[in-house]
């Protein structure tokens, strides 16, 4: 056995949870991802999806993907920089830029590679990248890949952000990067205060709208729009893997920033472009969310109903203000156990343990879609209450 294999053979945490029968990952879904999914020949209520708009199974989105595949083929065989740019990519970029209120946008192959490629290449050695300590892993990796000085502030603690800004050289670039909606906790970044600090310290702001797009703001334009602060935010990032029912991501900003990224972001230049089918599906989903405001209304009706029901049932749900509802467990073993009990009762939820949250904050994450019915929510609350009570968490 080589040294590497010897070292890695000691890693058996997953096997320990498998032996206990509570390993919760890689569960196979045998069909489309709607509010109910087929798993092991059974129907399971899906409360673990990020498809907030409920469009992943929409026939129009599927048809757009099929048609694009027929017209353009299955892949682009190269990066956007060279032979991989389709007219479809350019159209989607234009429409996304307009949608989020910026001059221009660039589409990448995933949301993760937007953050890892963009954040790492904007600033120099003498500059600073400042992140919320609950920012998404892709933001953390983008920060780690940069040569800049790296600072973190306590989650949504604006006094701590100000303290970090005070440490910076006033003449250097100070890039603050935040999740607009925090992906596990469901709370919002305090953008009004971050913008105030931007002006006070001459900083730059990038907001990750992965969970804001299709959910907040006019027609689902995101959290920046929700706060009326689009013009104050320098870079807006989004993914296609949640409300846009596909895979891919984008960055939107003014011309000078996009010109730099177009020619310097390594995950854009040195990685193949998004497939025709994925690009066309995202474009169709973008059209649908603009043309069907009732979808956004339904999402908020379901969200507000679920928030009320979980609160009334006594769950600890933190400061969420979004369709992401964390049910705090605060114990890793019990987090896995309650996920398993819920699954046995026919409810799919996601366990969240470190590094996706702080060790003392383990939780199960419930997420709503526009297509969830009140009956489905009632059923989930009832089954989760039973599971939480069985483990003395509630
Ligand atoms: C806040 C946030 N940013 C970025 C990403 C990465 O997006 P994608 O899954 O589309 O690569 C995610 C996905 O989990 C996310 O939650």
Tab-separated table of C-alpha atoms and ligand atoms in Angstrom:
chain	number	residue	atom	x	y	z
A	1	UNK	CA	0.000	0.000	0.000
A	2	UNK	CA	1.389	3.445	-0.912
A	3	UNK	CA	1.798	6.165	1.696
A	4	UNK	CA	-1.213	8.031	0.391
A	5	UNK	CA	-3.470	4.973	0.530
A	6	UNK	CA	-2.165	4.161	4.003
A	7	UNK	CA	-3.020	7.647	5.186
A	8	UNK	CA	-6.445	7.768	3.568
A	9	UNK	CA	-7.391	4.261	4.689
A	10	UNK	CA	-7.651	5.720	8.203
A	11	UNK	CA	-10.511	7.957	7.081
A	12	UNK	CA	-13.568	5.961	8.051
A	13	UNK	CA	-16.054	8.497	9.380
A	14	UNK	CA	-18.564	7.779	6.579
A	15	UNK	CA	-18.275	4.046	7.276
A	16	UNK	CA	-19.027	4.657	10.972
A	17	UNK	CA	-22.302	6.350	10.046
A	18	UNK	CA	-23.063	3.614	7.479
A	19	UNK	CA	-22.576	1.006	10.214
A	20	UNK	CA	-25.110	2.893	12.354
A	21	UNK	CA	-27.523	2.904	9.388
A	22	UNK	CA	-27.816	6.703	9.289
A	23	UNK	CA	-25.459	7.660	6.431
A	24	UNK	CA	-27.476	10.342	4.610
A	25	UNK	CA	-25.541	11.082	1.409
A	26	UNK	CA	-25.812	10.085	-2.247
A	27	UNK	CA	-29.404	8.894	-1.903
A	28	UNK	CA	-30.579	7.979	-5.408
A	29	UNK	CA	-33.516	9.768	-6.994
A	30	UNK	CA	-35.104	7.931	-9.888
A	31	UNK	CA	-36.923	10.721	-11.704
A	32	UNK	CA	-37.465	14.451	-11.969
A	33	UNK	CA	-36.913	16.690	-8.972
A	34	UNK	CA	-40.367	17.968	-8.060
A	35	UNK	CA	-42.088	18.307	-4.685
A	36	UNK	CA	-42.356	14.518	-4.725
A	37	UNK	CA	-39.570	12.273	-5.983
A	38	UNK	CA	-39.286	8.575	-6.749
A	39	UNK	CA	-36.784	6.812	-4.513
A	40	UNK	CA	-36.451	3.052	-4.168
A	41	UNK	CA	-39.839	2.599	-5.796
A	42	UNK	CA	-41.524	4.937	-3.260
A	43	UNK	CA	-42.741	8.506	-3.443
A	44	UNK	CA	-40.859	10.804	-1.067
A	45	UNK	CA	-41.735	14.410	-0.228
A	46	UNK	CA	-38.842	16.572	-1.406
A	47	UNK	CA	-37.912	19.314	1.054
A	48	UNK	CA	-34.195	19.234	0.270
A	49	UNK	CA	-34.085	20.839	-3.157
A	50	UNK	CA	-32.812	24.255	-4.204
A	51	UNK	CA	-35.256	24.421	-7.123
A	52	UNK	CA	-37.117	27.316	-5.477
A	53	UNK	CA	-39.097	28.208	-8.603
A	54	UNK	CA	-40.090	24.573	-9.108
A	55	UNK	CA	-38.985	24.610	-12.748
A	56	UNK	CA	-36.617	21.622	-13.038
A	57	UNK	CA	-39.397	19.401	-14.378
A	58	UNK	CA	-41.183	22.100	-16.384
A	59	UNK	CA	-41.953	20.890	-19.910
A	60	UNK	CA	-40.957	24.223	-21.488
A	61	UNK	CA	-37.549	24.139	-19.847
A	62	UNK	CA	-37.037	20.513	-20.844
A	63	UNK	CA	-38.126	21.247	-24.427
A	64	UNK	CA	-35.725	24.212	-24.660
A	65	UNK	CA	-32.870	21.955	-23.555
A	66	UNK	CA	-33.796	19.241	-26.067
A	67	UNK	CA	-34.086	21.716	-28.939
A	68	UNK	CA	-30.715	23.293	-28.141
A	69	UNK	CA	-29.079	19.891	-27.998
A	70	UNK	CA	-30.534	19.081	-31.430
A	71	UNK	CA	-29.347	22.376	-32.904
A	72	UNK	CA	-25.920	22.763	-31.264
A	73	UNK	CA	-25.033	19.204	-30.253
A	74	UNK	CA	-24.185	17.798	-26.849
A	75	UNK	CA	-21.178	19.934	-25.942
A	76	UNK	CA	-19.038	22.877	-27.010
A	77	UNK	CA	-15.648	21.123	-26.988
A	78	UNK	CA	-13.731	24.116	-25.754
A	79	UNK	CA	-13.647	27.165	-23.545
A	80	UNK	CA	-15.600	30.356	-24.074
A	81	UNK	CA	-12.282	32.058	-24.825
A	82	UNK	CA	-11.591	29.928	-27.893
A	83	UNK	CA	-14.082	27.732	-29.749
A	84	UNK	CA	-16.754	27.360	-27.039
A	85	UNK	CA	-18.854	30.513	-27.398
A	86	UNK	CA	-22.373	30.035	-28.796
A	87	UNK	CA	-24.814	32.799	-29.693
A	88	UNK	CA	-26.935	31.211	-26.969
A	89	UNK	CA	-24.305	31.979	-24.290
A	90	UNK	CA	-24.120	35.589	-25.436
A	91	UNK	CA	-27.910	35.964	-25.422
A	92	UNK	CA	-28.147	34.533	-21.911
A	93	UNK	CA	-25.380	36.879	-20.720
A	94	UNK	CA	-27.186	39.899	-22.112
A	95	UNK	CA	-30.509	38.913	-20.580
A	96	UNK	CA	-28.948	38.126	-17.192
A	97	UNK	CA	-27.131	41.463	-17.101
A	98	UNK	CA	-30.395	43.280	-17.785
A	99	UNK	CA	-32.280	41.133	-15.266
A	100	UNK	CA	-29.930	41.884	-12.366
A	101	UNK	CA	-29.359	45.498	-13.436
A	102	UNK	CA	-25.701	45.521	-14.511
A	103	UNK	CA	-23.889	46.502	-17.743
A	104	UNK	CA	-22.642	43.056	-18.675
A	105	UNK	CA	-22.497	39.434	-17.510
A	106	UNK	CA	-20.325	36.382	-18.103
A	107	UNK	CA	-21.599	32.797	-17.918
A	108	UNK	CA	-19.456	30.066	-16.362
A	109	UNK	CA	-20.023	26.295	-16.250
A	110	UNK	CA	-21.029	26.197	-12.578
A	111	UNK	CA	-21.732	28.656	-9.792
A	112	UNK	CA	-18.758	27.269	-7.895
A	113	UNK	CA	-16.345	28.161	-10.693
A	114	UNK	CA	-17.756	31.694	-10.824
A	115	UNK	CA	-16.730	32.294	-7.227
A	116	UNK	CA	-13.468	30.380	-7.365
A	117	UNK	CA	-12.448	32.057	-10.637
A	118	UNK	CA	-13.711	35.588	-10.049
A	119	UNK	CA	-12.740	36.229	-6.421
A	120	UNK	CA	-9.248	34.851	-6.954
A	121	UNK	CA	-8.378	37.137	-9.845
A	122	UNK	CA	-9.737	40.584	-8.986
A	123	UNK	CA	-7.282	41.796	-6.379
A	124	UNK	CA	-3.481	41.984	-5.925
A	125	UNK	CA	-1.019	41.150	-3.168
A	126	UNK	CA	-1.497	44.484	-1.459
A	127	UNK	CA	-5.285	44.326	-1.604
A	128	UNK	CA	-7.785	42.694	0.726
A	129	UNK	CA	-10.615	40.195	0.440
A	130	UNK	CA	-13.031	40.347	3.361
A	131	UNK	CA	-15.626	37.607	3.878
A	132	UNK	CA	-18.436	36.737	6.274
A	133	UNK	CA	-17.365	33.612	8.198
A	134	UNK	CA	-20.483	31.778	6.971
A	135	UNK	CA	-19.870	32.455	3.277
A	136	UNK	CA	-20.256	29.532	0.890
A	137	UNK	CA	-17.321	27.139	0.296
A	138	UNK	CA	-16.872	28.438	-3.266
A	139	UNK	CA	-16.282	31.951	-1.901
A	140	UNK	CA	-13.835	30.571	0.647
A	141	UNK	CA	-11.949	28.772	-2.124
A	142	UNK	CA	-11.892	31.873	-4.336
A	143	UNK	CA	-10.431	33.823	-1.418
A	144	UNK	CA	-7.866	31.097	-0.717
A	145	UNK	CA	-6.734	31.043	-4.357
A	146	UNK	CA	-5.999	34.765	-4.420
A	147	UNK	CA	-2.672	36.333	-3.460
A	148	UNK	CA	-4.425	39.083	-1.538
A	149	UNK	CA	-4.599	39.576	2.199
A	150	UNK	CA	-7.546	37.686	3.626
A	151	UNK	CA	-9.824	38.832	6.415
A	152	UNK	CA	-13.014	37.371	7.898
A	153	UNK	CA	-15.714	38.857	10.077
A	154	UNK	CA	-18.214	37.129	12.367
A	155	UNK	CA	-21.448	36.198	10.640
A	156	UNK	CA	-23.426	39.344	9.850
A	157	UNK	CA	-21.585	41.217	12.622
A	158	UNK	CA	-21.253	44.697	11.155
A	159	UNK	CA	-19.101	45.988	14.018
A	160	UNK	CA	-16.633	43.196	13.282
A	161	UNK	CA	-16.725	43.997	9.544
A	162	UNK	CA	-15.889	47.593	10.378
A	163	UNK	CA	-13.025	46.416	12.596
A	164	UNK	CA	-11.598	44.435	9.655
A	165	UNK	CA	-11.958	47.418	7.325
A	166	UNK	CA	-10.065	49.582	9.803
A	167	UNK	CA	-7.110	47.163	9.586
A	168	UNK	CA	-6.776	47.760	5.820
A	169	UNK	CA	-4.515	50.195	4.055
A	170	UNK	CA	-6.911	52.953	2.893
A	171	UNK	CA	-5.252	53.067	-0.542
A	172	UNK	CA	-5.668	49.338	-1.269
A	173	UNK	CA	-8.662	47.652	-2.857
A	174	UNK	CA	-10.949	46.126	-0.211
A	175	UNK	CA	-13.312	43.535	-1.704
A	176	UNK	CA	-16.148	42.477	0.599
A	177	UNK	CA	-17.767	39.202	-0.555
A	178	UNK	CA	-21.031	37.951	0.951
A	179	UNK	CA	-23.821	35.476	0.359
A	180	UNK	CA	-26.966	37.563	-0.206
A	181	UNK	CA	-28.988	34.750	1.383
A	182	UNK	CA	-26.931	32.437	3.567
A	183	UNK	CA	-27.341	29.003	2.092
A	184	UNK	CA	-27.720	26.967	5.280
A	185	UNK	CA	-29.146	29.507	7.755
A	186	UNK	CA	-31.545	31.260	5.344
A	187	UNK	CA	-30.862	34.733	6.758
A	188	UNK	CA	-29.945	37.752	4.634
A	189	UNK	CA	-26.714	39.723	4.499
A	190	UNK	CA	-27.143	43.158	6.052
A	191	UNK	CA	-26.587	44.881	2.724
A	192	UNK	CA	-27.742	48.365	3.793
A	193	UNK	CA	-25.069	48.456	6.508
A	194	UNK	CA	-22.426	46.842	4.278
A	195	UNK	CA	-23.104	49.550	1.675
A	196	UNK	CA	-22.761	52.250	4.351
A	197	UNK	CA	-19.366	50.790	5.307
A	198	UNK	CA	-18.396	50.536	1.644
A	199	UNK	CA	-18.731	54.300	1.357
A	200	UNK	CA	-17.019	55.010	4.649
A	201	UNK	CA	-13.957	52.881	3.779
A	202	UNK	CA	-13.969	53.114	-0.013
A	203	UNK	CA	-14.555	49.364	-0.439
A	204	UNK	CA	-16.008	47.176	-3.218
A	205	UNK	CA	-18.884	44.704	-2.744
A	206	UNK	CA	-19.629	41.362	-4.399
A	207	UNK	CA	-22.905	39.604	-3.557
A	208	UNK	CA	-23.557	35.911	-4.212
A	209	UNK	CA	-27.214	35.669	-5.299
A	210	UNK	CA	-27.266	31.855	-5.542
A	211	UNK	CA	-30.263	31.711	-3.184
A	212	UNK	CA	-31.604	35.195	-3.848
A	213	UNK	CA	-32.277	34.909	-7.569
A	214	UNK	CA	-35.830	33.837	-8.371
A	215	UNK	CA	-36.737	34.368	-4.698
A	216	UNK	CA	-36.209	38.006	-3.651
A	217	UNK	CA	-36.812	41.318	-5.369
A	218	UNK	CA	-38.995	42.348	-8.282
A	219	UNK	CA	-39.613	39.306	-10.525
A	220	UNK	CA	-36.986	37.466	-8.437
A	221	UNK	CA	-34.103	39.767	-9.386
A	222	UNK	CA	-32.402	39.000	-6.090
A	223	UNK	CA	-31.527	40.393	-2.701
A	224	UNK	CA	-29.686	43.437	-4.091
A	225	UNK	CA	-32.919	44.460	-5.813
A	226	UNK	CA	-34.944	43.579	-2.702
A	227	UNK	CA	-32.926	46.157	-0.730
A	228	UNK	CA	-32.997	48.659	-3.636
A	229	UNK	CA	-29.179	48.562	-3.652
A	230	UNK	CA	-28.339	47.117	-7.069
A	231	UNK	CA	-26.395	50.224	-8.110
A	232	UNK	CA	-24.301	50.068	-4.932
A	233	UNK	CA	-23.219	46.460	-5.408
A	234	UNK	CA	-20.191	46.213	-7.703
A	235	UNK	CA	-20.424	42.541	-8.628
A	236	UNK	CA	-23.505	40.297	-8.611
A	237	UNK	CA	-23.005	36.546	-8.864
A	238	UNK	CA	-25.690	33.934	-9.523
A	239	UNK	CA	-26.105	30.250	-10.328
A	240	UNK	CA	-28.396	28.376	-12.712
A	241	UNK	CA	-28.520	25.345	-10.422
A	242	UNK	CA	-31.283	26.616	-8.174
A	243	UNK	CA	-34.089	28.890	-9.456
A	244	UNK	CA	-32.912	28.642	-13.074
A	245	UNK	CA	-33.418	24.873	-13.145
A	246	UNK	CA	-30.158	24.011	-14.855
A	247	UNK	CA	-26.404	24.091	-14.203
A	248	UNK	CA	-24.013	27.000	-14.661
A	249	UNK	CA	-23.419	30.399	-13.146
A	250	UNK	CA	-22.722	34.020	-13.954
A	251	UNK	CA	-21.067	37.190	-12.788
A	252	UNK	CA	-22.531	40.603	-13.632
A	253	UNK	CA	-20.796	43.955	-13.209
A	254	UNK	CA	-19.761	47.083	-15.065
A	255	UNK	CA	-17.820	47.001	-18.313
A	256	UNK	CA	-14.353	47.489	-16.801
A	257	UNK	CA	-14.744	44.599	-14.341
A	258	UNK	CA	-16.216	42.249	-16.943
A	259	UNK	CA	-13.492	43.106	-19.470
A	260	UNK	CA	-10.884	42.135	-16.864
A	261	UNK	CA	-12.649	38.906	-15.899
A	262	UNK	CA	-13.302	37.900	-19.509
A	263	UNK	CA	-9.565	37.859	-20.121
A	264	UNK	CA	-8.218	36.807	-16.723
A	265	UNK	CA	-10.607	34.532	-14.797
A	266	UNK	CA	-8.934	31.153	-15.042
A	267	UNK	CA	-12.069	29.043	-14.521
A	268	UNK	CA	-13.634	30.940	-17.434
A	269	UNK	CA	-10.685	30.706	-19.804
A	270	UNK	CA	-9.297	27.272	-18.985
A	271	UNK	CA	-12.534	25.307	-18.633
A	272	UNK	CA	-15.019	24.212	-21.297
A	273	UNK	CA	-18.135	26.305	-21.747
A	274	UNK	CA	-21.569	25.338	-20.531
A	275	UNK	CA	-23.488	22.788	-22.626
A	276	UNK	CA	-26.081	24.015	-25.144
A	277	UNK	CA	-28.857	22.154	-23.307
A	278	UNK	CA	-27.961	23.650	-19.898
A	279	UNK	CA	-27.650	27.142	-21.359
A	280	UNK	CA	-30.984	26.979	-23.184
A	281	UNK	CA	-32.737	25.532	-20.128
A	282	UNK	CA	-31.484	28.415	-17.950
A	283	UNK	CA	-32.570	30.944	-20.576
A	284	UNK	CA	-36.061	29.456	-20.745
A	285	UNK	CA	-36.329	29.401	-16.946
A	286	UNK	CA	-35.264	33.064	-16.871
A	287	UNK	CA	-38.074	33.908	-19.301
A	288	UNK	CA	-40.617	31.949	-17.271
A	289	UNK	CA	-39.783	33.600	-13.961
A	290	UNK	CA	-40.180	37.024	-15.578
A	291	UNK	CA	-43.463	36.105	-17.270
A	292	UNK	CA	-45.081	34.242	-14.382
A	293	UNK	CA	-45.116	36.448	-11.268
A	294	UNK	CA	-47.597	34.028	-9.722
A	295	UNK	CA	-44.684	31.591	-9.286
A	296	UNK	CA	-42.893	34.001	-6.949
A	297	UNK	CA	-46.149	34.645	-5.089
A	298	UNK	CA	-46.688	30.892	-4.646
A	299	UNK	CA	-43.128	30.469	-3.348
A	300	UNK	CA	-43.685	33.145	-0.700
A	301	UNK	CA	-47.091	31.782	0.228
A	302	UNK	CA	-45.541	28.348	0.785
A	303	UNK	CA	-42.544	29.872	2.606
A	304	UNK	CA	-44.598	32.029	4.960
A	305	UNK	CA	-46.946	29.154	5.695
A	306	UNK	CA	-44.041	26.791	6.447
A	307	UNK	CA	-42.243	29.376	8.614
A	308	UNK	CA	-45.422	29.847	10.644
A	309	UNK	CA	-46.072	26.111	10.988
A	310	UNK	CA	-42.506	25.251	12.055
A	311	UNK	CA	-42.451	28.126	14.556
A	312	UNK	CA	-45.834	27.092	16.005
A	313	UNK	CA	-44.642	23.495	16.323
A	314	UNK	CA	-41.771	24.750	18.504
A	315	UNK	CA	-38.798	24.182	16.190
A	316	UNK	CA	-35.726	26.394	16.631
A	317	UNK	CA	-35.398	28.003	13.183
A	318	UNK	CA	-33.007	30.887	13.825
A	319	UNK	CA	-33.138	34.147	11.885
A	320	UNK	CA	-34.248	32.803	8.514
A	321	UNK	CA	-36.232	35.130	6.264
A	322	UNK	CA	-36.238	32.939	3.179
A	323	UNK	CA	-37.459	29.596	1.759
A	324	UNK	CA	-34.433	28.027	3.481
A	325	UNK	CA	-35.611	26.887	6.923
A	326	UNK	CA	-32.930	25.533	9.251
A	327	UNK	CA	-34.212	23.219	11.974
A	328	UNK	CA	-31.435	23.345	14.551
A	329	UNK	CA	-30.400	20.046	16.141
A	330	UNK	CA	-26.996	21.045	17.594
A	331	UNK	CA	-25.629	17.495	17.650
A	332	UNK	CA	-24.044	15.704	14.680
A	333	UNK	CA	-25.231	12.160	15.522
A	334	UNK	CA	-28.795	13.329	16.111
A	335	UNK	CA	-28.690	15.380	12.902
A	336	UNK	CA	-28.014	12.198	10.931
A	337	UNK	CA	-30.515	10.196	12.978
A	338	UNK	CA	-33.335	12.683	12.484
A	339	UNK	CA	-32.586	12.840	8.750
A	340	UNK	CA	-32.949	9.058	8.613
A	341	UNK	CA	-36.148	9.009	10.698
A	342	UNK	CA	-37.661	11.698	8.459
A	343	UNK	CA	-36.660	9.758	5.352
A	344	UNK	CA	-38.245	6.577	6.738
A	345	UNK	CA	-41.424	8.645	7.189
A	346	UNK	CA	-41.182	9.783	3.552
A	347	UNK	CA	-39.633	13.250	3.906
A	348	UNK	CA	-36.320	14.161	2.256
A	349	UNK	CA	-34.354	16.862	4.113
A	350	UNK	CA	-30.633	17.611	4.173
A	351	UNK	CA	-28.353	17.259	7.196
A	352	UNK	CA	-25.925	20.139	7.671
A	353	UNK	CA	-22.766	19.533	9.684
A	354	UNK	CA	-19.302	21.199	9.718
A	355	UNK	CA	-17.723	22.603	7.566
A	356	UNK	CA	-21.118	23.716	6.182
A	357	UNK	CA	-21.972	25.137	9.623
A	358	UNK	CA	-20.261	25.760	12.950
A	359	UNK	CA	-19.852	22.559	15.083
A	360	UNK	CA	-22.429	23.734	17.643
A	361	UNK	CA	-24.943	24.685	14.926
A	362	UNK	CA	-25.712	21.378	13.173
A	363	UNK	CA	-29.158	21.389	11.630
A	364	UNK	CA	-31.444	19.846	9.066
A	365	UNK	CA	-32.245	22.139	6.195
A	366	UNK	CA	-35.782	22.359	4.847
A	367	UNK	CA	-36.219	24.230	1.554
A	368	UNK	CA	-39.437	25.317	-0.131
A	369	UNK	CA	-40.426	25.384	-3.782
A	370	UNK	CA	-43.144	27.453	-5.464
A	371	UNK	CA	-44.898	24.182	-6.228
A	372	UNK	CA	-45.206	22.869	-2.654
A	373	UNK	CA	-48.807	22.599	-1.439
A	374	UNK	CA	-50.039	23.398	2.061
A	375	UNK	CA	-50.930	19.712	2.477
A	376	UNK	CA	-47.351	18.706	1.683
A	377	UNK	CA	-46.029	21.280	4.163
A	378	UNK	CA	-48.475	20.090	6.838
A	379	UNK	CA	-47.387	16.525	6.253
A	380	UNK	CA	-43.677	17.474	6.524
A	381	UNK	CA	-44.242	19.441	9.753
A	382	UNK	CA	-46.156	16.538	11.270
A	383	UNK	CA	-43.552	13.921	10.300
A	384	UNK	CA	-40.605	16.065	11.325
A	385	UNK	CA	-42.251	16.840	14.656
A	386	UNK	CA	-42.605	13.104	15.254
A	387	UNK	CA	-38.946	12.476	14.316
A	388	UNK	CA	-37.626	15.370	16.433
A	389	UNK	CA	-39.698	14.284	19.428
A	390	UNK	CA	-38.498	10.689	19.108
A	391	UNK	CA	-34.951	11.974	19.606
A	392	UNK	CA	-35.830	14.510	22.315
A	393	UNK	CA	-34.773	17.425	20.126
A	394	UNK	CA	-38.202	18.996	20.411
B	1	LIG	C1	-24.209	30.460	-1.869
B	1	LIG	C2	-23.745	29.551	-2.956
B	1	LIG	N1	-22.836	29.995	-3.833
B	1	LIG	C3	-22.380	29.210	-4.828
B	1	LIG	C4	-22.825	27.924	-4.994
B	1	LIG	C5	-22.279	27.078	-6.100
B	1	LIG	O1	-23.208	26.961	-7.108
B	1	LIG	P1	-23.315	25.689	-8.062
B	1	LIG	O2	-23.880	24.573	-7.260
B	1	LIG	O3	-24.243	26.174	-9.111
B	1	LIG	O4	-21.954	25.383	-8.558
B	1	LIG	C6	-23.788	27.424	-4.123
B	1	LIG	C7	-24.302	26.041	-4.292
B	1	LIG	O5	-24.468	25.274	-3.430
B	1	LIG	C8	-24.249	28.248	-3.067
B	1	LIG	O6	-25.149	27.798	-2.192
